[in-house]
C-alpha cells in the first residue's frame, strides 16, 4: 500500500520546494495534482522536457516517488471540440507520466449531469482513443465519481469502470464525496456497502472529511436561489466532518486494501503543513491496525 499526499495546498511553492516539503512531512509518495506551471486544470500541460527532468531530479534528491498523476480534462464533454482538445491534452500528459517513470494516473469522469447520456457517449469516444495509449505506455488508470459529473454515484460509477473491461482500469473511492456517492434518496452514506460493491476494483481512496449536506432535512446548507443545482462538499481534516471513519478504515481492512491512499485536504492552505502531517499520522495508524 502507498500513502500519498495530494500537494494542492502547497502548489504555490516552486516544484522543488514542494517536493522537499512533502518529504519533510514524512510522506514517501506524491499524487501529482494540477498546478499552473506543470499541469493546469482543463488546459494543455505546460511541462516541457526541462521541467519533467527537473521534477525527476527533485523526486530523486528528496527520496519521494510519484504514486500517481491526477489530470483533469473535459474528455466527456458533449461539445466535440472540447472533447478532442481534452484527448490531445491527455495524450501529452500520458507521455509526461511515462517520462516521469510513474505507472498510474487517476481522474474524474467529467461531463455534465444534465446531459448524462451525451456525456457518456463522449466518454466512450475518448476511451476508444486513449485506452490504446495507456496500454502502450504501461500506465494504469483509476477513475472516481465526482459531484456534478455525468456519473456522480458509487454504483453506476463502479459499473461503468467494470464496463471498460480492462484489469488495469479500476475504481477510486473518494471519502469526502460519500454523501453524494450514496445518491440523493439516502439521508446518510453506507460507506461499507459502497466499498464492498466496488470489491476488487477498489484500488485507490481519497481521504478527507466532509459534512452531510443532506442532513437536517436538507437544511444543513441553505443555497439560493431555491432549487439550485449547485453541489457542495468539503475536503477537511479527518474528524472535522461527518464521514464515519471507523467504518471507512474498518472496511478497507476487511477488503485487504492494498492500493493508493491519498490524503487530499484542501480546506486549510494557511496550515497546510500541520494538516498534512496530521493526516499522515492518522492514516498510517489506521491502515497499520
mmCIF file of N, CA and C in Angstrom, residues 120-252:
data_model
loop_
_atom_site.group_PDB
_atom_site.id
_atom_site.type_symbol
_atom_site.label_atom_id
_atom_site.label_comp_id
_atom_site.label_asym_id
_atom_site.label_seq_id
_atom_site.Cartn_x
_atom_site.Cartn_y
_atom_site.Cartn_z
ATOM 1 N N UNK A 120 -21.763 10.484 -21.511
ATOM 2 C CA UNK A 120 -21.235 9.117 -21.511
ATOM 3 C C UNK A 120 -20.800 8.702 -22.920
ATOM 4 N N UNK A 121 -21.567 9.080 -23.921
ATOM 5 C CA UNK A 121 -21.161 8.768 -25.295
ATOM 6 C C UNK A 121 -19.820 9.405 -25.624
ATOM 7 N N UNK A 122 -19.625 10.645 -25.181
ATOM 8 C CA UNK A 122 -18.345 11.328 -25.395
ATOM 9 C C UNK A 122 -17.229 10.613 -24.636
ATOM 10 N N UNK A 123 -17.517 10.168 -23.424
ATOM 11 C CA UNK A 123 -16.533 9.430 -22.622
ATOM 12 C C UNK A 123 -16.057 8.183 -23.359
ATOM 13 N N UNK A 124 -16.992 7.435 -23.930
ATOM 14 C CA UNK A 124 -16.605 6.207 -24.645
ATOM 15 C C UNK A 124 -15.797 6.524 -25.901
ATOM 16 N N UNK A 125 -16.117 7.624 -26.576
ATOM 17 C CA UNK A 125 -15.297 8.010 -27.735
ATOM 18 C C UNK A 125 -13.861 8.304 -27.287
ATOM 19 N N UNK A 126 -13.736 8.981 -26.162
ATOM 20 C CA UNK A 126 -12.402 9.270 -25.636
ATOM 21 C C UNK A 126 -11.684 7.991 -25.216
ATOM 22 N N UNK A 127 -12.419 7.070 -24.602
ATOM 23 C CA UNK A 127 -11.817 5.792 -24.225
ATOM 24 C C UNK A 127 -11.283 5.049 -25.446
ATOM 25 N N UNK A 128 -12.047 5.062 -26.529
ATOM 26 C CA UNK A 128 -11.601 4.384 -27.750
ATOM 27 C C UNK A 128 -10.246 4.915 -28.212
ATOM 28 N N UNK A 129 -10.037 6.217 -28.033
ATOM 29 C CA UNK A 129 -8.782 6.822 -28.470
ATOM 30 C C UNK A 129 -7.657 6.657 -27.458
ATOM 31 N N UNK A 130 -8.003 6.665 -26.167
ATOM 32 C CA UNK A 130 -6.965 6.738 -25.139
ATOM 33 C C UNK A 130 -6.550 5.396 -24.553
ATOM 34 N N UNK A 131 -7.455 4.434 -24.491
ATOM 35 C CA UNK A 131 -7.092 3.149 -23.897
ATOM 36 C C UNK A 131 -5.865 2.519 -24.575
ATOM 37 N N UNK A 132 -5.765 2.560 -25.913
ATOM 38 C CA UNK A 132 -4.548 2.008 -26.519
ATOM 39 C C UNK A 132 -3.279 2.761 -26.125
ATOM 40 N N UNK A 133 -3.406 4.053 -25.843
ATOM 41 C CA UNK A 133 -2.240 4.844 -25.446
ATOM 42 C C UNK A 133 -1.811 4.454 -24.035
ATOM 43 N N UNK A 134 -2.786 4.359 -23.113
ATOM 44 C CA UNK A 134 -2.464 3.889 -21.766
ATOM 45 C C UNK A 134 -1.788 2.516 -21.826
ATOM 46 N N UNK A 135 -2.358 1.633 -22.622
ATOM 47 C CA UNK A 135 -1.837 0.264 -22.682
ATOM 48 C C UNK A 135 -0.427 0.237 -23.258
ATOM 49 N N UNK A 136 -0.206 1.018 -24.295
ATOM 50 C CA UNK A 136 1.121 1.055 -24.917
ATOM 51 C C UNK A 136 2.178 1.559 -23.946
ATOM 52 N N UNK A 137 1.820 2.547 -23.116
ATOM 53 C CA UNK A 137 2.780 3.142 -22.178
ATOM 54 C C UNK A 137 2.868 2.383 -20.853
ATOM 55 N N UNK A 138 1.997 1.371 -20.678
ATOM 56 C CA UNK A 138 2.034 0.604 -19.432
ATOM 57 C C UNK A 138 1.551 1.377 -18.229
ATOM 58 N N UNK A 139 0.559 2.250 -18.440
ATOM 59 C CA UNK A 139 0.046 3.092 -17.362
ATOM 60 C C UNK A 139 -1.381 2.677 -17.024
ATOM 61 N N UNK A 140 -1.626 2.401 -15.731
ATOM 62 C CA UNK A 140 -2.959 2.045 -15.254
ATOM 63 C C UNK A 140 -3.773 3.317 -14.991
ATOM 64 N N UNK A 141 -5.090 3.150 -14.835
ATOM 65 C CA UNK A 141 -6.000 4.284 -14.668
ATOM 66 C C UNK A 141 -7.017 3.969 -13.590
ATOM 67 N N UNK A 142 -7.160 4.875 -12.624
ATOM 68 C CA UNK A 142 -8.205 4.786 -11.605
ATOM 69 C C UNK A 142 -9.170 5.953 -11.780
ATOM 70 N N UNK A 143 -10.467 5.661 -11.742
ATOM 71 C CA UNK A 143 -11.489 6.669 -12.002
ATOM 72 C C UNK A 143 -12.407 6.842 -10.794
ATOM 73 N N UNK A 144 -12.811 8.090 -10.552
ATOM 74 C CA UNK A 144 -13.714 8.396 -9.446
ATOM 75 C C UNK A 144 -14.954 9.132 -9.925
ATOM 76 N N UNK A 145 -16.064 8.850 -9.246
ATOM 77 C CA UNK A 145 -17.273 9.652 -9.440
ATOM 78 C C UNK A 145 -17.088 10.968 -8.696
ATOM 79 N N UNK A 146 -17.583 12.051 -9.289
ATOM 80 C CA UNK A 146 -17.410 13.365 -8.665
ATOM 81 C C UNK A 146 -18.708 14.146 -8.750
ATOM 82 N N UNK A 147 -19.064 14.879 -7.684
ATOM 83 C CA UNK A 147 -20.265 15.715 -7.754
ATOM 84 C C UNK A 147 -20.239 16.647 -8.960
ATOM 85 N N UNK A 148 -21.335 16.656 -9.689
ATOM 86 C CA UNK A 148 -21.548 17.489 -10.881
ATOM 87 C C UNK A 148 -20.902 16.911 -12.137
ATOM 88 N N UNK A 149 -20.424 15.677 -12.091
ATOM 89 C CA UNK A 149 -20.026 14.966 -13.308
ATOM 90 C C UNK A 149 -21.228 14.204 -13.860
ATOM 91 N N UNK A 150 -21.085 13.637 -15.049
ATOM 92 C CA UNK A 150 -22.214 12.884 -15.607
ATOM 93 C C UNK A 150 -22.495 11.612 -14.811
ATOM 94 N N UNK A 151 -21.497 11.127 -14.084
ATOM 95 C CA UNK A 151 -21.652 9.955 -13.219
ATOM 96 C C UNK A 151 -21.232 10.358 -11.820
ATOM 97 N N UNK A 152 -22.206 10.520 -10.922
ATOM 98 C CA UNK A 152 -21.943 11.084 -9.603
ATOM 99 C C UNK A 152 -22.057 10.072 -8.475
ATOM 100 N N UNK A 153 -22.630 8.911 -8.728
ATOM 101 C CA UNK A 153 -22.940 7.979 -7.657
ATOM 102 C C UNK A 153 -22.088 6.718 -7.749
ATOM 103 N N UNK A 154 -21.910 6.078 -6.593
ATOM 104 C CA UNK A 154 -20.981 4.957 -6.481
ATOM 105 C C UNK A 154 -21.331 3.777 -7.379
ATOM 106 N N UNK A 155 -22.565 3.275 -7.277
ATOM 107 C CA UNK A 155 -22.916 2.049 -8.003
ATOM 108 C C UNK A 155 -22.782 2.208 -9.513
ATOM 109 N N UNK A 156 -23.375 3.233 -10.138
ATOM 110 C CA UNK A 156 -23.182 3.373 -11.582
ATOM 111 C C UNK A 156 -21.739 3.644 -11.966
ATOM 112 N N UNK A 157 -20.981 4.307 -11.087
ATOM 113 C CA UNK A 157 -19.571 4.560 -11.394
ATOM 114 C C UNK A 157 -18.774 3.256 -11.414
ATOM 115 N N UNK A 158 -18.995 2.407 -10.419
ATOM 116 C CA UNK A 158 -18.312 1.108 -10.400
ATOM 117 C C UNK A 158 -18.712 0.291 -11.625
ATOM 118 N N UNK A 159 -20.007 0.309 -11.953
ATOM 119 C CA UNK A 159 -20.468 -0.434 -13.129
ATOM 120 C C UNK A 159 -19.799 0.072 -14.399
ATOM 121 N N UNK A 160 -19.630 1.383 -14.493
ATOM 122 C CA UNK A 160 -19.004 1.975 -15.675
ATOM 123 C C UNK A 160 -17.529 1.568 -15.763
ATOM 124 N N UNK A 161 -16.855 1.566 -14.631
ATOM 125 C CA UNK A 161 -15.460 1.125 -14.617
ATOM 126 C C UNK A 161 -15.362 -0.333 -15.043
ATOM 127 N N UNK A 162 -16.258 -1.173 -14.534
ATOM 128 C CA UNK A 162 -16.238 -2.586 -14.929
ATOM 129 C C UNK A 162 -16.525 -2.741 -16.426
ATOM 130 N N UNK A 163 -17.390 -1.875 -16.971
ATOM 131 C CA UNK A 163 -17.743 -1.972 -18.389
ATOM 132 C C UNK A 163 -16.554 -1.691 -19.297
ATOM 133 N N UNK A 164 -15.577 -0.935 -18.806
ATOM 134 C CA UNK A 164 -14.372 -0.677 -19.602
ATOM 135 C C UNK A 164 -13.617 -1.984 -19.845
ATOM 136 N N UNK A 165 -13.746 -2.915 -18.875
ATOM 137 C CA UNK A 165 -13.306 -4.302 -19.070
ATOM 138 C C UNK A 165 -11.803 -4.421 -19.287
ATOM 139 N N UNK A 166 -11.073 -3.627 -18.515
ATOM 140 C CA UNK A 166 -9.616 -3.716 -18.532
ATOM 141 C C UNK A 166 -9.140 -3.936 -17.095
ATOM 142 N N UNK A 167 -8.297 -4.931 -16.850
ATOM 143 C CA UNK A 167 -7.857 -5.179 -15.475
ATOM 144 C C UNK A 167 -7.072 -4.032 -14.874
ATOM 145 N N UNK A 168 -6.535 -3.171 -15.720
ATOM 146 C CA UNK A 168 -5.726 -2.052 -15.232
ATOM 147 C C UNK A 168 -6.513 -0.746 -15.144
ATOM 148 N N UNK A 169 -7.821 -0.804 -15.365
ATOM 149 C CA UNK A 169 -8.703 0.342 -15.116
ATOM 150 C C UNK A 169 -9.548 0.005 -13.889
ATOM 151 N N UNK A 170 -9.403 0.805 -12.831
ATOM 152 C CA UNK A 170 -10.043 0.478 -11.568
ATOM 153 C C UNK A 170 -10.745 1.687 -10.963
ATOM 154 N N UNK A 171 -11.281 1.498 -9.751
ATOM 155 C CA UNK A 171 -12.159 2.484 -9.129
ATOM 156 C C UNK A 171 -11.460 3.199 -7.977
ATOM 157 N N UNK A 172 -11.728 4.476 -7.862
ATOM 158 C CA UNK A 172 -11.249 5.314 -6.770
ATOM 159 C C UNK A 172 -12.446 5.758 -5.945
ATOM 160 N N UNK A 173 -12.442 5.414 -4.655
ATOM 161 C CA UNK A 173 -13.488 5.869 -3.746
ATOM 162 C C UNK A 173 -13.005 7.120 -3.025
ATOM 163 N N UNK A 174 -13.737 8.216 -3.198
ATOM 164 C CA UNK A 174 -13.354 9.489 -2.592
ATOM 165 C C UNK A 174 -14.227 9.730 -1.362
ATOM 166 N N UNK A 175 -13.614 9.609 -0.181
ATOM 167 C CA UNK A 175 -14.378 9.702 1.068
ATOM 168 C C UNK A 175 -15.151 11.013 1.226
ATOM 169 N N UNK A 176 -14.575 12.182 0.872
ATOM 170 C CA UNK A 176 -15.353 13.411 1.048
ATOM 171 C C UNK A 176 -16.531 13.540 0.091
ATOM 172 N N UNK A 177 -16.631 12.634 -0.889
ATOM 173 C CA UNK A 177 -17.794 12.618 -1.778
ATOM 174 C C UNK A 177 -18.870 11.644 -1.299
ATOM 175 N N UNK A 178 -18.660 11.015 -0.139
ATOM 176 C CA UNK A 178 -19.519 9.911 0.285
ATOM 177 C C UNK A 178 -20.999 10.243 0.246
ATOM 178 N N UNK A 179 -21.365 11.445 0.673
ATOM 179 C CA UNK A 179 -22.789 11.779 0.776
ATOM 180 C C UNK A 179 -23.408 12.070 -0.589
ATOM 181 N N UNK A 180 -22.579 12.339 -1.592
ATOM 182 C CA UNK A 180 -23.061 12.418 -2.976
ATOM 183 C C UNK A 180 -23.065 11.032 -3.608
ATOM 184 N N UNK A 181 -22.050 10.228 -3.308
ATOM 185 C CA UNK A 181 -21.944 8.896 -3.899
ATOM 186 C C UNK A 181 -23.124 8.016 -3.536
ATOM 187 N N UNK A 182 -23.717 8.262 -2.366
ATOM 188 C CA UNK A 182 -24.808 7.417 -1.896
ATOM 189 C C UNK A 182 -26.120 7.704 -2.607
ATOM 190 N N UNK A 183 -26.198 8.806 -3.346
ATOM 191 C CA UNK A 183 -27.421 9.144 -4.072
ATOM 192 C C UNK A 183 -28.312 10.088 -3.300
ATOM 193 N N UNK A 184 -29.164 10.799 -4.031
ATOM 194 C CA UNK A 184 -29.996 11.841 -3.427
ATOM 195 C C UNK A 184 -31.044 11.281 -2.476
ATOM 196 N N UNK A 185 -31.441 10.028 -2.657
ATOM 197 C CA UNK A 185 -32.535 9.476 -1.865
ATOM 198 C C UNK A 185 -32.105 9.000 -0.488
ATOM 199 N N UNK A 186 -30.790 8.804 -0.269
ATOM 200 C CA UNK A 186 -30.302 8.316 1.019
ATOM 201 C C UNK A 186 -29.878 9.496 1.890
ATOM 202 N N UNK A 187 -30.355 9.505 3.127
ATOM 203 C CA UNK A 187 -30.031 10.604 4.029
ATOM 204 C C UNK A 187 -28.565 10.553 4.434
ATOM 205 N N UNK A 188 -28.052 9.364 4.674
ATOM 206 C CA UNK A 188 -26.657 9.213 5.073
ATOM 207 C C UNK A 188 -25.828 8.638 3.946
ATOM 208 N N UNK A 189 -24.820 7.853 4.318
ATOM 209 C CA UNK A 189 -23.949 7.230 3.323
ATOM 210 C C UNK A 189 -23.496 5.882 3.865
ATOM 211 N N UNK A 190 -23.896 4.802 3.214
ATOM 212 C CA UNK A 190 -23.487 3.459 3.626
ATOM 213 C C UNK A 190 -22.132 3.168 2.986
ATOM 214 N N UNK A 191 -21.084 3.634 3.651
ATOM 215 C CA UNK A 191 -19.731 3.547 3.102
ATOM 216 C C UNK A 191 -19.316 2.100 2.890
ATOM 217 N N UNK A 192 -19.593 1.255 3.865
ATOM 218 C CA UNK A 192 -19.191 -0.150 3.747
ATOM 219 C C UNK A 192 -19.857 -0.806 2.535
ATOM 220 N N UNK A 193 -21.139 -0.561 2.355
ATOM 221 C CA UNK A 193 -21.870 -1.144 1.227
ATOM 222 C C UNK A 193 -21.278 -0.676 -0.095
ATOM 223 N N UNK A 194 -20.942 0.615 -0.184
ATOM 224 C CA UNK A 194 -20.402 1.150 -1.434
ATOM 225 C C UNK A 194 -19.019 0.580 -1.731
ATOM 226 N N UNK A 195 -18.176 0.498 -0.707
ATOM 227 C CA UNK A 195 -16.844 -0.064 -0.918
ATOM 228 C C UNK A 195 -16.914 -1.540 -1.290
ATOM 229 N N UNK A 196 -17.774 -2.276 -0.598
ATOM 230 C CA UNK A 196 -17.915 -3.704 -0.907
ATOM 231 C C UNK A 196 -18.429 -3.907 -2.319
ATOM 232 N N UNK A 197 -19.290 -3.007 -2.779
ATOM 233 C CA UNK A 197 -19.784 -3.131 -4.156
ATOM 234 C C UNK A 197 -18.636 -2.989 -5.148
ATOM 235 N N UNK A 198 -17.693 -2.105 -4.856
ATOM 236 C CA UNK A 198 -16.529 -1.957 -5.734
ATOM 237 C C UNK A 198 -15.634 -3.185 -5.677
ATOM 238 N N UNK A 199 -15.534 -3.805 -4.511
ATOM 239 C CA UNK A 199 -14.801 -5.049 -4.380
ATOM 240 C C UNK A 199 -13.369 -4.962 -4.857
ATOM 241 N N UNK A 200 -13.005 -5.886 -5.737
ATOM 242 C CA UNK A 200 -11.619 -5.939 -6.203
ATOM 243 C C UNK A 200 -11.256 -4.786 -7.121
ATOM 244 N N UNK A 201 -12.243 -4.027 -7.554
ATOM 245 C CA UNK A 201 -11.971 -2.853 -8.387
ATOM 246 C C UNK A 201 -11.550 -1.646 -7.550
ATOM 247 N N UNK A 202 -11.718 -1.720 -6.239
ATOM 248 C CA UNK A 202 -11.333 -0.615 -5.357
ATOM 249 C C UNK A 202 -9.814 -0.647 -5.170
ATOM 250 N N UNK A 203 -9.121 0.230 -5.886
ATOM 251 C CA UNK A 203 -7.667 0.245 -5.865
ATOM 252 C C UNK A 203 -7.084 1.587 -5.415
ATOM 253 N N UNK A 204 -7.975 2.532 -5.030
ATOM 254 C CA UNK A 204 -7.492 3.876 -4.712
ATOM 255 C C UNK A 204 -8.534 4.546 -3.828
ATOM 256 N N UNK A 205 -8.101 5.245 -2.807
ATOM 257 C CA UNK A 205 -9.017 6.034 -1.981
ATOM 258 C C UNK A 205 -8.453 7.436 -1.793
ATOM 259 N N UNK A 206 -9.341 8.411 -1.769
ATOM 260 C CA UNK A 206 -9.005 9.780 -1.390
ATOM 261 C C UNK A 206 -9.567 10.016 0.007
ATOM 262 N N UNK A 207 -8.736 10.576 0.876
ATOM 263 C CA UNK A 207 -9.101 10.665 2.287
ATOM 264 C C UNK A 207 -9.146 12.122 2.735
ATOM 265 N N UNK A 208 -10.342 12.564 3.073
ATOM 266 C CA UNK A 208 -10.600 13.862 3.678
ATOM 267 C C UNK A 208 -12.022 13.805 4.209
ATOM 268 N N UNK A 209 -12.365 14.701 5.118
ATOM 269 C CA UNK A 209 -13.675 14.665 5.754
ATOM 270 C C UNK A 209 -14.633 15.637 5.066
ATOM 271 N N UNK A 210 -15.914 15.457 5.342
ATOM 272 C CA UNK A 210 -16.938 16.318 4.755
ATOM 273 C C UNK A 210 -18.193 16.254 5.608
ATOM 274 N N UNK A 211 -19.004 17.296 5.544
ATOM 275 C CA UNK A 211 -20.299 17.284 6.204
ATOM 276 C C UNK A 211 -21.355 16.678 5.288
ATOM 277 N N UNK A 212 -22.378 16.113 5.915
ATOM 278 C CA UNK A 212 -23.502 15.547 5.182
ATOM 279 C C UNK A 212 -24.438 16.675 4.764
ATOM 280 N N UNK A 213 -24.362 17.057 3.494
ATOM 281 C CA UNK A 213 -25.163 18.184 3.008
ATOM 282 C C UNK A 213 -26.658 17.874 3.002
ATOM 283 N N UNK A 214 -27.015 16.583 3.168
ATOM 284 C CA UNK A 214 -28.427 16.191 3.169
ATOM 285 C C UNK A 214 -29.011 16.142 4.576
ATOM 286 N N UNK A 215 -28.182 16.434 5.593
ATOM 287 C CA UNK A 215 -28.647 16.388 6.970
ATOM 288 C C UNK A 215 -29.642 17.476 7.294
ATOM 289 N N UNK A 216 -30.290 17.335 8.451
ATOM 290 C CA UNK A 216 -31.279 18.320 8.926
ATOM 291 C C UNK A 216 -32.356 18.595 7.884
ATOM 292 N N UNK A 217 -32.901 17.494 7.352
ATOM 293 C CA UNK A 217 -33.981 17.585 6.353
ATOM 294 C C UNK A 217 -33.573 18.409 5.138
ATOM 295 N N UNK A 218 -32.298 18.317 4.782
ATOM 296 C CA UNK A 218 -31.814 19.060 3.630
ATOM 297 C C UNK A 218 -31.505 20.511 3.906
ATOM 298 N N UNK A 219 -31.534 20.890 5.188
ATOM 299 C CA UNK A 219 -31.304 22.288 5.550
ATOM 300 C C UNK A 219 -29.941 22.507 6.204
ATOM 301 N N UNK A 220 -29.043 21.533 6.108
ATOM 302 C CA UNK A 220 -27.694 21.716 6.646
ATOM 303 C C UNK A 220 -27.038 22.922 5.977
ATOM 304 N N UNK A 221 -27.240 23.028 4.673
ATOM 305 C CA UNK A 221 -26.777 24.202 3.930
ATOM 306 C C UNK A 221 -27.982 24.781 3.200
ATOM 307 N N UNK A 222 -28.131 26.083 3.258
ATOM 308 C CA UNK A 222 -29.218 26.747 2.555
ATOM 309 C C UNK A 222 -28.620 27.480 1.370
ATOM 310 N N UNK A 223 -28.987 27.037 0.167
ATOM 311 C CA UNK A 223 -28.453 27.613 -1.059
ATOM 312 C C UNK A 223 -29.535 28.425 -1.757
ATOM 313 N N UNK A 224 -29.164 29.555 -2.258
ATOM 314 C CA UNK A 224 -30.102 30.396 -3.004
ATOM 315 C C UNK A 224 -29.612 30.556 -4.446
ATOM 316 N N UNK A 225 -30.530 30.640 -5.416
ATOM 317 C CA UNK A 225 -31.987 30.563 -5.257
ATOM 318 C C UNK A 225 -32.454 29.149 -4.948
ATOM 319 N N UNK A 226 -33.645 28.988 -4.386
ATOM 320 C CA UNK A 226 -34.175 27.653 -4.097
ATOM 321 C C UNK A 226 -34.176 26.791 -5.364
ATOM 322 N N UNK A 227 -33.801 25.542 -5.204
ATOM 323 C CA UNK A 227 -33.777 24.650 -6.354
ATOM 324 C C UNK A 227 -32.495 24.676 -7.151
ATOM 325 N N UNK A 228 -31.497 25.450 -6.705
ATOM 326 C CA UNK A 228 -30.234 25.496 -7.440
ATOM 327 C C UNK A 228 -29.627 24.104 -7.544
ATOM 328 N N UNK A 229 -28.956 23.848 -8.642
ATOM 329 C CA UNK A 229 -28.336 22.538 -8.849
ATOM 330 C C UNK A 229 -26.893 22.491 -8.352
ATOM 331 N N UNK A 230 -26.470 23.521 -7.624
ATOM 332 C CA UNK A 230 -25.101 23.551 -7.106
ATOM 333 C C UNK A 230 -24.831 22.349 -6.203
ATOM 334 N N UNK A 231 -23.628 21.801 -6.299
ATOM 335 C CA UNK A 231 -23.196 20.721 -5.417
ATOM 336 C C UNK A 231 -22.239 21.303 -4.378
ATOM 337 N N UNK A 232 -22.274 20.743 -3.179
ATOM 338 C CA UNK A 232 -21.385 21.236 -2.137
ATOM 339 C C UNK A 232 -20.777 20.053 -1.399
ATOM 340 N N UNK A 233 -19.483 20.120 -1.165
ATOM 341 C CA UNK A 233 -18.810 19.180 -0.274
ATOM 342 C C UNK A 233 -17.508 19.833 0.160
ATOM 343 N N UNK A 234 -16.870 19.236 1.151
ATOM 344 C CA UNK A 234 -15.629 19.795 1.668
ATOM 345 C C UNK A 234 -14.517 18.747 1.582
ATOM 346 N N UNK A 235 -13.266 19.204 1.735
ATOM 347 C CA UNK A 235 -12.117 18.318 1.902
ATOM 348 C C UNK A 235 -11.407 18.776 3.176
ATOM 349 N N UNK A 236 -11.893 18.267 4.313
ATOM 350 C CA UNK A 236 -11.457 18.700 5.632
ATOM 351 C C UNK A 236 -10.530 17.665 6.268
ATOM 352 N N UNK A 237 -9.857 18.063 7.340
ATOM 353 C CA UNK A 237 -9.124 17.085 8.143
ATOM 354 C C UNK A 237 -10.084 16.031 8.685
ATOM 355 N N UNK A 238 -9.582 14.808 8.816
ATOM 356 C CA UNK A 238 -10.364 13.752 9.458
ATOM 357 C C UNK A 238 -10.828 14.229 10.833
ATOM 358 N N UNK A 239 -12.107 14.028 11.105
ATOM 359 C CA UNK A 239 -12.672 14.419 12.396
ATOM 360 C C UNK A 239 -13.367 15.754 12.384
ATOM 361 N N UNK A 240 -13.240 16.496 11.296
ATOM 362 C CA UNK A 240 -13.880 17.811 11.228
ATOM 363 C C UNK A 240 -15.240 17.760 10.539
ATOM 364 N N UNK A 241 -15.599 16.613 9.999
ATOM 365 C CA UNK A 241 -16.873 16.463 9.295
ATOM 366 C C UNK A 241 -17.666 15.297 9.836
ATOM 367 N N UNK A 242 -18.405 14.627 8.962
ATOM 368 C CA UNK A 242 -19.334 13.587 9.398
ATOM 369 C C UNK A 242 -19.128 12.245 8.703
ATOM 370 N N UNK A 243 -18.028 12.068 7.981
ATOM 371 C CA UNK A 243 -17.720 10.759 7.413
ATOM 372 C C UNK A 243 -17.473 9.787 8.564
ATOM 373 N N UNK A 244 -18.005 8.566 8.467
ATOM 374 C CA UNK A 244 -17.830 7.551 9.504
ATOM 375 C C UNK A 244 -16.482 6.861 9.288
ATOM 376 N N UNK A 245 -15.465 7.344 9.993
ATOM 377 C CA UNK A 245 -14.113 6.850 9.755
ATOM 378 C C UNK A 245 -13.883 5.457 10.312
ATOM 379 N N UNK A 246 -14.589 5.085 11.353
ATOM 380 C CA UNK A 246 -14.463 3.710 11.836
ATOM 381 C C UNK A 246 -14.903 2.733 10.754
ATOM 382 N N UNK A 247 -16.005 3.046 10.097
ATOM 383 C CA UNK A 247 -16.499 2.189 9.015
ATOM 384 C C UNK A 247 -15.564 2.259 7.813
ATOM 385 N N UNK A 248 -15.126 3.454 7.454
ATOM 386 C CA UNK A 248 -14.247 3.624 6.292
ATOM 387 C C UNK A 248 -12.979 2.780 6.429
ATOM 388 N N UNK A 249 -12.237 2.987 7.509
ATOM 389 C CA UNK A 249 -10.984 2.262 7.680
ATOM 390 C C UNK A 249 -11.230 0.789 7.981
ATOM 391 N N UNK A 250 -12.290 0.495 8.725
ATOM 392 C CA UNK A 250 -12.612 -0.897 9.009
ATOM 393 C C UNK A 250 -12.904 -1.681 7.742
ATOM 394 N N UNK A 251 -13.609 -1.053 6.802
ATOM 395 C CA UNK A 251 -13.923 -1.740 5.550
ATOM 396 C C UNK A 251 -12.683 -1.908 4.689
ATOM 397 N N UNK A 252 -11.808 -0.918 4.682
ATOM 398 C CA UNK A 252 -10.544 -1.082 3.952
ATOM 399 C C UNK A 252 -9.765 -2.275 4.493
#
